[in-house]
């Protein structure tokens, strides 16, 4: 069991500067402080151990919380595709870094999002940045890992799994491609993202890109690896031979609509998909 509290000062962020004071309108600058706290637990047990059969289990779980504790001005981050200069994340004091900064989508009686309809949070009868709010973040509240090893006579089996709970992702693949006009661009129907059939949106707008509809639960369970082997203990006088096969990236269970919920930075914008890899091998020991 391990508990920790880490305080970081003078965080570096890419921030906007006054006009004519620099060759660029943004520079890296030390501007704030952050607090990172959490607890970790690890357990390794051997439930069964006999002459022919051994079963080992390893489990770990971790809870983590990040908060910006000092930041003079909020910083817009998280650039997205679709339009020009649009962002959907924000650094703000009192919140988790990279929290999603979005409009609250309005839905019809059937649960479908209404195009261009957002909650007027400040009640001024207009929709602008003042109506955006901080909603969820890309970091998991809880992460877990579970591995097990089984040995029966000359057979061995190893399984590695892990889970991530409470993390969210912004589905930029859907937000920038799931509107009807996309289907008619260059007369190529395959430009249309499948999420169009959930929304029916006709065209793309800055506010629709920044809707909390596209911030999706990206919690997941992954079966990362399975390895099965068989050992010939006395192939020769002082030699043993092991044959094995393994599979990586075997299974993902998630509610996320994209290809993979494990998104670096929290914005899914056409990253290269992780391959499923099969390996067969031979180990010869003298």
JSON list of C-alpha atoms in Angstrom, two decimals, residues 16-221:
[
{"chain": "A", "resi": 16, "resn": "UNK", "atom": "CA", "xyz": [-0.68, 33.69, -25.43]},
{"chain": "A", "resi": 17, "resn": "UNK", "atom": "CA", "xyz": [1.46, 36.83, -25.01]},
{"chain": "A", "resi": 18, "resn": "UNK", "atom": "CA", "xyz": [0.80, 40.49, -25.76]},
{"chain": "A", "resi": 19, "resn": "UNK", "atom": "CA", "xyz": [1.03, 41.54, -29.42]},
{"chain": "A", "resi": 20, "resn": "UNK", "atom": "CA", "xyz": [4.38, 42.85, -30.68]},
{"chain": "A", "resi": 21, "resn": "UNK", "atom": "CA", "xyz": [6.28, 41.52, -27.64]},
{"chain": "A", "resi": 22, "resn": "UNK", "atom": "CA", "xyz": [7.55, 38.37, -29.33]},
{"chain": "A", "resi": 23, "resn": "UNK", "atom": "CA", "xyz": [8.07, 36.76, -32.74]},
{"chain": "A", "resi": 24, "resn": "UNK", "atom": "CA", "xyz": [5.19, 34.38, -31.94]},
{"chain": "A", "resi": 25, "resn": "UNK", "atom": "CA", "xyz": [1.81, 35.01, -30.34]},
{"chain": "A", "resi": 26, "resn": "UNK", "atom": "CA", "xyz": [2.41, 32.13, -27.91]},
{"chain": "A", "resi": 27, "resn": "UNK", "atom": "CA", "xyz": [5.40, 31.08, -25.81]},
{"chain": "A", "resi": 28, "resn": "UNK", "atom": "CA", "xyz": [6.28, 28.47, -23.19]},
{"chain": "A", "resi": 29, "resn": "UNK", "atom": "CA", "xyz": [6.02, 30.04, -19.75]},
{"chain": "A", "resi": 30, "resn": "UNK", "atom": "CA", "xyz": [6.14, 29.01, -16.08]},
{"chain": "A", "resi": 31, "resn": "UNK", "atom": "CA", "xyz": [2.69, 30.01, -14.90]},
{"chain": "A", "resi": 32, "resn": "UNK", "atom": "CA", "xyz": [1.14, 27.76, -12.25]},
{"chain": "A", "resi": 33, "resn": "UNK", "atom": "CA", "xyz": [1.13, 25.04, -9.60]},
{"chain": "A", "resi": 34, "resn": "UNK", "atom": "CA", "xyz": [-0.49, 21.61, -9.45]},
{"chain": "A", "resi": 35, "resn": "UNK", "atom": "CA", "xyz": [-1.26, 19.02, -6.78]},
{"chain": "A", "resi": 36, "resn": "UNK", "atom": "CA", "xyz": [-1.21, 15.30, -7.54]},
{"chain": "A", "resi": 37, "resn": "UNK", "atom": "CA", "xyz": [-2.41, 12.83, -4.91]},
{"chain": "A", "resi": 38, "resn": "UNK", "atom": "CA", "xyz": [-3.42, 9.22, -4.82]},
{"chain": "A", "resi": 39, "resn": "UNK", "atom": "CA", "xyz": [-3.16, 5.78, -3.32]},
{"chain": "A", "resi": 40, "resn": "UNK", "atom": "CA", "xyz": [-1.82, 2.51, -4.74]},
{"chain": "A", "resi": 41, "resn": "UNK", "atom": "CA", "xyz": [-2.34, -1.08, -3.62]},
{"chain": "A", "resi": 42, "resn": "UNK", "atom": "CA", "xyz": [-0.65, -4.25, -4.87]},
{"chain": "A", "resi": 43, "resn": "UNK", "atom": "CA", "xyz": [-1.27, -7.89, -3.97]},
{"chain": "A", "resi": 44, "resn": "UNK", "atom": "CA", "xyz": [0.49, -11.06, -5.13]},
{"chain": "A", "resi": 45, "resn": "UNK", "atom": "CA", "xyz": [-0.79, -14.45, -4.02]},
{"chain": "A", "resi": 46, "resn": "UNK", "atom": "CA", "xyz": [-0.35, -18.13, -4.86]},
{"chain": "A", "resi": 47, "resn": "UNK", "atom": "CA", "xyz": [-3.75, -19.76, -4.19]},
{"chain": "A", "resi": 48, "resn": "UNK", "atom": "CA", "xyz": [-2.65, -23.22, -5.30]},
{"chain": "A", "resi": 49, "resn": "UNK", "atom": "CA", "xyz": [0.78, -24.83, -5.30]},
{"chain": "A", "resi": 50, "resn": "UNK", "atom": "CA", "xyz": [1.18, -28.59, -5.64]},
{"chain": "A", "resi": 51, "resn": "UNK", "atom": "CA", "xyz": [3.73, -30.84, -7.25]},
{"chain": "A", "resi": 52, "resn": "UNK", "atom": "CA", "xyz": [1.99, -30.68, -10.64]},
{"chain": "A", "resi": 53, "resn": "UNK", "atom": "CA", "xyz": [-0.05, -27.48, -10.50]},
{"chain": "A", "resi": 54, "resn": "UNK", "atom": "CA", "xyz": [0.71, -23.86, -9.54]},
{"chain": "A", "resi": 55, "resn": "UNK", "atom": "CA", "xyz": [-1.57, -20.84, -9.79]},
{"chain": "A", "resi": 56, "resn": "UNK", "atom": "CA", "xyz": [-0.26, -17.32, -9.17]},
{"chain": "A", "resi": 57, "resn": "UNK", "atom": "CA", "xyz": [-2.28, -14.09, -9.20]},
{"chain": "A", "resi": 58, "resn": "UNK", "atom": "CA", "xyz": [-1.07, -10.49, -9.22]},
{"chain": "A", "resi": 59, "resn": "UNK", "atom": "CA", "xyz": [-3.44, -7.55, -8.72]},
{"chain": "A", "resi": 60, "resn": "UNK", "atom": "CA", "xyz": [-2.90, -3.81, -8.42]},
{"chain": "A", "resi": 61, "resn": "UNK", "atom": "CA", "xyz": [-5.24, -0.85, -8.14]},
{"chain": "A", "resi": 62, "resn": "UNK", "atom": "CA", "xyz": [-4.52, 2.87, -8.05]},
{"chain": "A", "resi": 63, "resn": "UNK", "atom": "CA", "xyz": [-6.57, 6.00, -7.44]},
{"chain": "A", "resi": 64, "resn": "UNK", "atom": "CA", "xyz": [-5.23, 9.35, -8.64]},
{"chain": "A", "resi": 65, "resn": "UNK", "atom": "CA", "xyz": [-6.45, 12.95, -8.52]},
{"chain": "A", "resi": 66, "resn": "UNK", "atom": "CA", "xyz": [-4.87, 15.99, -10.22]},
{"chain": "A", "resi": 67, "resn": "UNK", "atom": "CA", "xyz": [-5.80, 19.60, -9.56]},
{"chain": "A", "resi": 68, "resn": "UNK", "atom": "CA", "xyz": [-4.38, 22.92, -10.70]},
{"chain": "A", "resi": 69, "resn": "UNK", "atom": "CA", "xyz": [-3.95, 24.87, -7.45]},
{"chain": "A", "resi": 70, "resn": "UNK", "atom": "CA", "xyz": [-2.60, 28.15, -8.82]},
{"chain": "A", "resi": 71, "resn": "UNK", "atom": "CA", "xyz": [-3.11, 29.65, -12.27]},
{"chain": "A", "resi": 72, "resn": "UNK", "atom": "CA", "xyz": [-3.54, 33.42, -12.83]},
{"chain": "A", "resi": 73, "resn": "UNK", "atom": "CA", "xyz": [-5.38, 33.05, -16.14]},
{"chain": "A", "resi": 74, "resn": "UNK", "atom": "CA", "xyz": [-7.16, 30.11, -17.72]},
{"chain": "A", "resi": 75, "resn": "UNK", "atom": "CA", "xyz": [-5.37, 28.58, -20.73]},
{"chain": "A", "resi": 76, "resn": "UNK", "atom": "CA", "xyz": [-7.16, 27.13, -23.75]},
{"chain": "A", "resi": 77, "resn": "UNK", "atom": "CA", "xyz": [-5.62, 23.86, -25.01]},
{"chain": "A", "resi": 78, "resn": "UNK", "atom": "CA", "xyz": [-6.74, 20.81, -26.96]},
{"chain": "A", "resi": 79, "resn": "UNK", "atom": "CA", "xyz": [-6.85, 21.90, -30.58]},
{"chain": "A", "resi": 80, "resn": "UNK", "atom": "CA", "xyz": [-9.23, 19.90, -32.77]},
{"chain": "A", "resi": 81, "resn": "UNK", "atom": "CA", "xyz": [-9.93, 19.25, -36.45]},
{"chain": "A", "resi": 82, "resn": "UNK", "atom": "CA", "xyz": [-12.88, 20.97, -38.09]},
{"chain": "A", "resi": 83, "resn": "UNK", "atom": "CA", "xyz": [-12.88, 24.73, -38.50]},
{"chain": "A", "resi": 84, "resn": "UNK", "atom": "CA", "xyz": [-9.91, 26.90, -37.56]},
{"chain": "A", "resi": 85, "resn": "UNK", "atom": "CA", "xyz": [-8.37, 27.43, -34.15]},
{"chain": "A", "resi": 86, "resn": "UNK", "atom": "CA", "xyz": [-11.04, 25.55, -32.20]},
{"chain": "A", "resi": 87, "resn": "UNK", "atom": "CA", "xyz": [-10.16, 24.07, -28.80]},
{"chain": "A", "resi": 88, "resn": "UNK", "atom": "CA", "xyz": [-12.10, 21.85, -26.40]},
{"chain": "A", "resi": 89, "resn": "UNK", "atom": "CA", "xyz": [-9.87, 21.69, -23.32]},
{"chain": "A", "resi": 90, "resn": "UNK", "atom": "CA", "xyz": [-8.94, 24.19, -20.64]},
{"chain": "A", "resi": 91, "resn": "UNK", "atom": "CA", "xyz": [-6.43, 24.65, -17.83]},
{"chain": "A", "resi": 92, "resn": "UNK", "atom": "CA", "xyz": [-8.18, 26.43, -14.96]},
{"chain": "A", "resi": 93, "resn": "UNK", "atom": "CA", "xyz": [-7.44, 26.81, -11.28]},
{"chain": "A", "resi": 94, "resn": "UNK", "atom": "CA", "xyz": [-9.41, 24.39, -9.14]},
{"chain": "A", "resi": 95, "resn": "UNK", "atom": "CA", "xyz": [-9.88, 21.85, -11.95]},
{"chain": "A", "resi": 96, "resn": "UNK", "atom": "CA", "xyz": [-8.04, 18.90, -13.47]},
{"chain": "A", "resi": 97, "resn": "UNK", "atom": "CA", "xyz": [-5.60, 19.82, -16.28]},
{"chain": "A", "resi": 98, "resn": "UNK", "atom": "CA", "xyz": [-6.98, 19.28, -19.79]},
{"chain": "A", "resi": 99, "resn": "UNK", "atom": "CA", "xyz": [-10.60, 19.31, -18.60]},
{"chain": "A", "resi": 100, "resn": "UNK", "atom": "CA", "xyz": [-13.05, 19.48, -21.50]},
{"chain": "A", "resi": 101, "resn": "UNK", "atom": "CA", "xyz": [-14.49, 22.98, -22.06]},
{"chain": "A", "resi": 102, "resn": "UNK", "atom": "CA", "xyz": [-17.72, 22.49, -23.97]},
{"chain": "A", "resi": 103, "resn": "UNK", "atom": "CA", "xyz": [-21.33, 23.50, -24.52]},
{"chain": "A", "resi": 104, "resn": "UNK", "atom": "CA", "xyz": [-24.10, 21.51, -22.83]},
{"chain": "A", "resi": 105, "resn": "UNK", "atom": "CA", "xyz": [-26.04, 19.77, -25.61]},
{"chain": "A", "resi": 106, "resn": "UNK", "atom": "CA", "xyz": [-29.86, 19.86, -25.70]},
{"chain": "A", "resi": 107, "resn": "UNK", "atom": "CA", "xyz": [-31.68, 16.62, -26.63]},
{"chain": "A", "resi": 108, "resn": "UNK", "atom": "CA", "xyz": [-35.15, 15.88, -27.99]},
{"chain": "A", "resi": 109, "resn": "UNK", "atom": "CA", "xyz": [-37.73, 13.57, -26.40]},
{"chain": "A", "resi": 110, "resn": "UNK", "atom": "CA", "xyz": [-36.14, 10.58, -28.16]},
{"chain": "A", "resi": 111, "resn": "UNK", "atom": "CA", "xyz": [-32.71, 11.30, -26.73]},
{"chain": "A", "resi": 112, "resn": "UNK", "atom": "CA", "xyz": [-31.19, 12.57, -29.99]},
{"chain": "A", "resi": 113, "resn": "UNK", "atom": "CA", "xyz": [-29.08, 15.74, -29.91]},
{"chain": "A", "resi": 114, "resn": "UNK", "atom": "CA", "xyz": [-30.80, 18.79, -31.43]},
{"chain": "A", "resi": 115, "resn": "UNK", "atom": "CA", "xyz": [-28.55, 20.46, -33.99]},
{"chain": "A", "resi": 116, "resn": "UNK", "atom": "CA", "xyz": [-27.38, 23.89, -32.83]},
{"chain": "A", "resi": 117, "resn": "UNK", "atom": "CA", "xyz": [-29.29, 23.73, -29.52]},
{"chain": "A", "resi": 118, "resn": "UNK", "atom": "CA", "xyz": [-27.28, 24.29, -26.35]},
{"chain": "A", "resi": 119, "resn": "UNK", "atom": "CA", "xyz": [-28.09, 25.28, -22.78]},
{"chain": "A", "resi": 120, "resn": "UNK", "atom": "CA", "xyz": [-27.91, 29.04, -22.15]},
{"chain": "A", "resi": 121, "resn": "UNK", "atom": "CA", "xyz": [-26.11, 28.59, -18.85]},
{"chain": "A", "resi": 122, "resn": "UNK", "atom": "CA", "xyz": [-25.84, 32.28, -17.95]},
{"chain": "A", "resi": 123, "resn": "UNK", "atom": "CA", "xyz": [-29.34, 33.20, -19.14]},
{"chain": "A", "resi": 124, "resn": "UNK", "atom": "CA", "xyz": [-28.38, 36.10, -21.43]},
{"chain": "A", "resi": 125, "resn": "UNK", "atom": "CA", "xyz": [-30.37, 34.72, -24.41]},
{"chain": "A", "resi": 126, "resn": "UNK", "atom": "CA", "xyz": [-27.28, 34.12, -26.53]},
{"chain": "A", "resi": 127, "resn": "UNK", "atom": "CA", "xyz": [-24.88, 31.22, -26.92]},
{"chain": "A", "resi": 128, "resn": "UNK", "atom": "CA", "xyz": [-21.19, 32.10, -26.66]},
{"chain": "A", "resi": 129, "resn": "UNK", "atom": "CA", "xyz": [-18.07, 31.09, -24.74]},
{"chain": "A", "resi": 130, "resn": "UNK", "atom": "CA", "xyz": [-19.66, 32.27, -21.50]},
{"chain": "A", "resi": 131, "resn": "UNK", "atom": "CA", "xyz": [-22.02, 29.28, -21.77]},
{"chain": "A", "resi": 132, "resn": "UNK", "atom": "CA", "xyz": [-19.25, 26.70, -22.03]},
{"chain": "A", "resi": 133, "resn": "UNK", "atom": "CA", "xyz": [-18.46, 24.69, -18.92]},
{"chain": "A", "resi": 134, "resn": "UNK", "atom": "CA", "xyz": [-15.81, 22.28, -17.70]},
{"chain": "A", "resi": 135, "resn": "UNK", "atom": "CA", "xyz": [-17.01, 18.70, -18.12]},
{"chain": "A", "resi": 136, "resn": "UNK", "atom": "CA", "xyz": [-14.98, 15.57, -17.36]},
{"chain": "A", "resi": 137, "resn": "UNK", "atom": "CA", "xyz": [-11.30, 15.01, -18.17]},
{"chain": "A", "resi": 138, "resn": "UNK", "atom": "CA", "xyz": [-9.10, 12.44, -19.95]},
{"chain": "A", "resi": 139, "resn": "UNK", "atom": "CA", "xyz": [-7.54, 10.99, -16.80]},
{"chain": "A", "resi": 140, "resn": "UNK", "atom": "CA", "xyz": [-8.75, 7.80, -15.14]},
{"chain": "A", "resi": 141, "resn": "UNK", "atom": "CA", "xyz": [-9.98, 7.99, -11.56]},
{"chain": "A", "resi": 142, "resn": "UNK", "atom": "CA", "xyz": [-9.04, 4.35, -11.00]},
{"chain": "A", "resi": 143, "resn": "UNK", "atom": "CA", "xyz": [-6.68, 2.02, -12.86]},
{"chain": "A", "resi": 144, "resn": "UNK", "atom": "CA", "xyz": [-6.37, -1.71, -12.22]},
{"chain": "A", "resi": 145, "resn": "UNK", "atom": "CA", "xyz": [-4.20, -4.55, -13.41]},
{"chain": "A", "resi": 146, "resn": "UNK", "atom": "CA", "xyz": [-4.72, -8.29, -13.06]},
{"chain": "A", "resi": 147, "resn": "UNK", "atom": "CA", "xyz": [-2.36, -11.02, -14.21]},
{"chain": "A", "resi": 148, "resn": "UNK", "atom": "CA", "xyz": [-2.46, -14.73, -13.63]},
{"chain": "A", "resi": 149, "resn": "UNK", "atom": "CA", "xyz": [-0.02, -17.56, -14.30]},
{"chain": "A", "resi": 150, "resn": "UNK", "atom": "CA", "xyz": [-1.00, -21.22, -14.44]},
{"chain": "A", "resi": 151, "resn": "UNK", "atom": "CA", "xyz": [1.50, -24.08, -14.59]},
{"chain": "A", "resi": 152, "resn": "UNK", "atom": "CA", "xyz": [0.35, -27.68, -14.97]},
{"chain": "A", "resi": 153, "resn": "UNK", "atom": "CA", "xyz": [3.10, -30.23, -15.45]},
{"chain": "A", "resi": 154, "resn": "UNK", "atom": "CA", "xyz": [4.75, -29.11, -18.71]},
{"chain": "A", "resi": 155, "resn": "UNK", "atom": "CA", "xyz": [2.07, -26.59, -19.67]},
{"chain": "A", "resi": 156, "resn": "UNK", "atom": "CA", "xyz": [2.16, -22.89, -18.78]},
{"chain": "A", "resi": 157, "resn": "UNK", "atom": "CA", "xyz": [-0.43, -20.16, -19.34]},
{"chain": "A", "resi": 158, "resn": "UNK", "atom": "CA", "xyz": [-0.05, -16.43, -18.65]},
{"chain": "A", "resi": 159, "resn": "UNK", "atom": "CA", "xyz": [-2.84, -13.85, -18.94]},
{"chain": "A", "resi": 160, "resn": "UNK", "atom": "CA", "xyz": [-2.44, -10.07, -18.52]},
{"chain": "A", "resi": 161, "resn": "UNK", "atom": "CA", "xyz": [-5.42, -7.73, -18.19]},
{"chain": "A", "resi": 162, "resn": "UNK", "atom": "CA", "xyz": [-5.99, -4.14, -17.09]},
{"chain": "A", "resi": 163, "resn": "UNK", "atom": "CA", "xyz": [-8.81, -1.66, -16.65]},
{"chain": "A", "resi": 164, "resn": "UNK", "atom": "CA", "xyz": [-9.20, 2.11, -16.66]},
{"chain": "A", "resi": 165, "resn": "UNK", "atom": "CA", "xyz": [-12.25, 3.70, -15.03]},
{"chain": "A", "resi": 166, "resn": "UNK", "atom": "CA", "xyz": [-13.49, 7.28, -15.14]},
{"chain": "A", "resi": 167, "resn": "UNK", "atom": "CA", "xyz": [-11.51, 8.57, -18.13]},
{"chain": "A", "resi": 168, "resn": "UNK", "atom": "CA", "xyz": [-13.26, 10.40, -20.97]},
{"chain": "A", "resi": 169, "resn": "UNK", "atom": "CA", "xyz": [-12.26, 11.09, -24.59]},
{"chain": "A", "resi": 170, "resn": "UNK", "atom": "CA", "xyz": [-13.34, 13.73, -27.09]},
{"chain": "A", "resi": 171, "resn": "UNK", "atom": "CA", "xyz": [-14.35, 11.92, -30.29]},
{"chain": "A", "resi": 172, "resn": "UNK", "atom": "CA", "xyz": [-13.00, 14.31, -32.92]},
{"chain": "A", "resi": 173, "resn": "UNK", "atom": "CA", "xyz": [-13.43, 11.68, -35.63]},
{"chain": "A", "resi": 174, "resn": "UNK", "atom": "CA", "xyz": [-17.19, 11.89, -35.12]},
{"chain": "A", "resi": 175, "resn": "UNK", "atom": "CA", "xyz": [-17.45, 15.64, -34.49]},
{"chain": "A", "resi": 176, "resn": "UNK", "atom": "CA", "xyz": [-15.57, 16.66, -37.64]},
{"chain": "A", "resi": 177, "resn": "UNK", "atom": "CA", "xyz": [-17.06, 14.08, -40.04]},
{"chain": "A", "resi": 178, "resn": "UNK", "atom": "CA", "xyz": [-20.62, 13.19, -38.98]},
{"chain": "A", "resi": 179, "resn": "UNK", "atom": "CA", "xyz": [-22.68, 15.75, -40.89]},
{"chain": "A", "resi": 180, "resn": "UNK", "atom": "CA", "xyz": [-24.59, 15.47, -44.17]},
{"chain": "A", "resi": 181, "resn": "UNK", "atom": "CA", "xyz": [-22.55, 17.98, -46.18]},
{"chain": "A", "resi": 182, "resn": "UNK", "atom": "CA", "xyz": [-19.53, 15.73, -45.62]},
{"chain": "A", "resi": 183, "resn": "UNK", "atom": "CA", "xyz": [-21.24, 12.98, -47.65]},
{"chain": "A", "resi": 184, "resn": "UNK", "atom": "CA", "xyz": [-21.61, 15.21, -50.71]},
{"chain": "A", "resi": 185, "resn": "UNK", "atom": "CA", "xyz": [-18.09, 16.65, -50.68]},
{"chain": "A", "resi": 186, "resn": "UNK", "atom": "CA", "xyz": [-16.42, 15.47, -53.90]},
{"chain": "A", "resi": 187, "resn": "UNK", "atom": "CA", "xyz": [-19.35, 13.02, -54.26]},
{"chain": "A", "resi": 188, "resn": "UNK", "atom": "CA", "xyz": [-17.58, 10.54, -51.98]},
{"chain": "A", "resi": 189, "resn": "UNK", "atom": "CA", "xyz": [-20.12, 8.89, -49.68]},
{"chain": "A", "resi": 190, "resn": "UNK", "atom": "CA", "xyz": [-17.48, 7.21, -47.52]},
{"chain": "A", "resi": 191, "resn": "UNK", "atom": "CA", "xyz": [-16.46, 10.61, -46.13]},
{"chain": "A", "resi": 192, "resn": "UNK", "atom": "CA", "xyz": [-19.51, 10.40, -43.87]},
{"chain": "A", "resi": 193, "resn": "UNK", "atom": "CA", "xyz": [-18.83, 9.20, -40.33]},
{"chain": "A", "resi": 194, "resn": "UNK", "atom": "CA", "xyz": [-21.28, 6.61, -38.96]},
{"chain": "A", "resi": 195, "resn": "UNK", "atom": "CA", "xyz": [-22.22, 8.88, -36.04]},
{"chain": "A", "resi": 196, "resn": "UNK", "atom": "CA", "xyz": [-24.30, 10.91, -38.52]},
{"chain": "A", "resi": 197, "resn": "UNK", "atom": "CA", "xyz": [-26.98, 8.24, -38.18]},
{"chain": "A", "resi": 198, "resn": "UNK", "atom": "CA", "xyz": [-27.18, 9.02, -34.46]},
{"chain": "A", "resi": 199, "resn": "UNK", "atom": "CA", "xyz": [-27.38, 12.81, -34.83]},
{"chain": "A", "resi": 200, "resn": "UNK", "atom": "CA", "xyz": [-28.64, 13.63, -38.33]},
{"chain": "A", "resi": 201, "resn": "UNK", "atom": "CA", "xyz": [-26.62, 16.87, -38.26]},
{"chain": "A", "resi": 202, "resn": "UNK", "atom": "CA", "xyz": [-26.66, 18.70, -41.60]},
{"chain": "A", "resi": 203, "resn": "UNK", "atom": "CA", "xyz": [-23.55, 20.87, -41.36]},
{"chain": "A", "resi": 204, "resn": "UNK", "atom": "CA", "xyz": [-20.61, 21.64, -39.13]},
{"chain": "A", "resi": 205, "resn": "UNK", "atom": "CA", "xyz": [-20.40, 24.69, -36.86]},
{"chain": "A", "resi": 206, "resn": "UNK", "atom": "CA", "xyz": [-17.96, 25.87, -34.23]},
{"chain": "A", "resi": 207, "resn": "UNK", "atom": "CA", "xyz": [-20.50, 25.32, -31.46]},
{"chain": "A", "resi": 208, "resn": "UNK", "atom": "CA", "xyz": [-21.42, 21.81, -32.64]},
{"chain": "A", "resi": 209, "resn": "UNK", "atom": "CA", "xyz": [-17.74, 20.87, -32.61]},
{"chain": "A", "resi": 210, "resn": "UNK", "atom": "CA", "xyz": [-17.56, 22.03, -28.99]},
{"chain": "A", "resi": 211, "resn": "UNK", "atom": "CA", "xyz": [-20.61, 20.09, -27.81]},
{"chain": "A", "resi": 212, "resn": "UNK", "atom": "CA", "xyz": [-20.34, 17.84, -24.76]},
{"chain": "A", "resi": 213, "resn": "UNK", "atom": "CA", "xyz": [-22.12, 15.21, -26.86]},
{"chain": "A", "resi": 214, "resn": "UNK", "atom": "CA", "xyz": [-18.72, 14.25, -28.28]},
{"chain": "A", "resi": 215, "resn": "UNK", "atom": "CA", "xyz": [-17.11, 13.87, -24.85]},
{"chain": "A", "resi": 216, "resn": "UNK", "atom": "CA", "xyz": [-17.59, 10.15, -24.34]},
{"chain": "A", "resi": 217, "resn": "UNK", "atom": "CA", "xyz": [-16.96, 7.68, -21.56]},
{"chain": "A", "resi": 218, "resn": "UNK", "atom": "CA", "xyz": [-13.67, 5.98, -22.46]},
{"chain": "A", "resi": 219, "resn": "UNK", "atom": "CA", "xyz": [-13.42, 3.59, -19.52]},
{"chain": "A", "resi": 220, "resn": "UNK", "atom": "CA", "xyz": [-12.20, 0.20, -20.68]},
{"chain": "A", "resi": 221, "resn": "UNK", "atom": "CA", "xyz": [-11.14, -3.32, -19.84]}
]
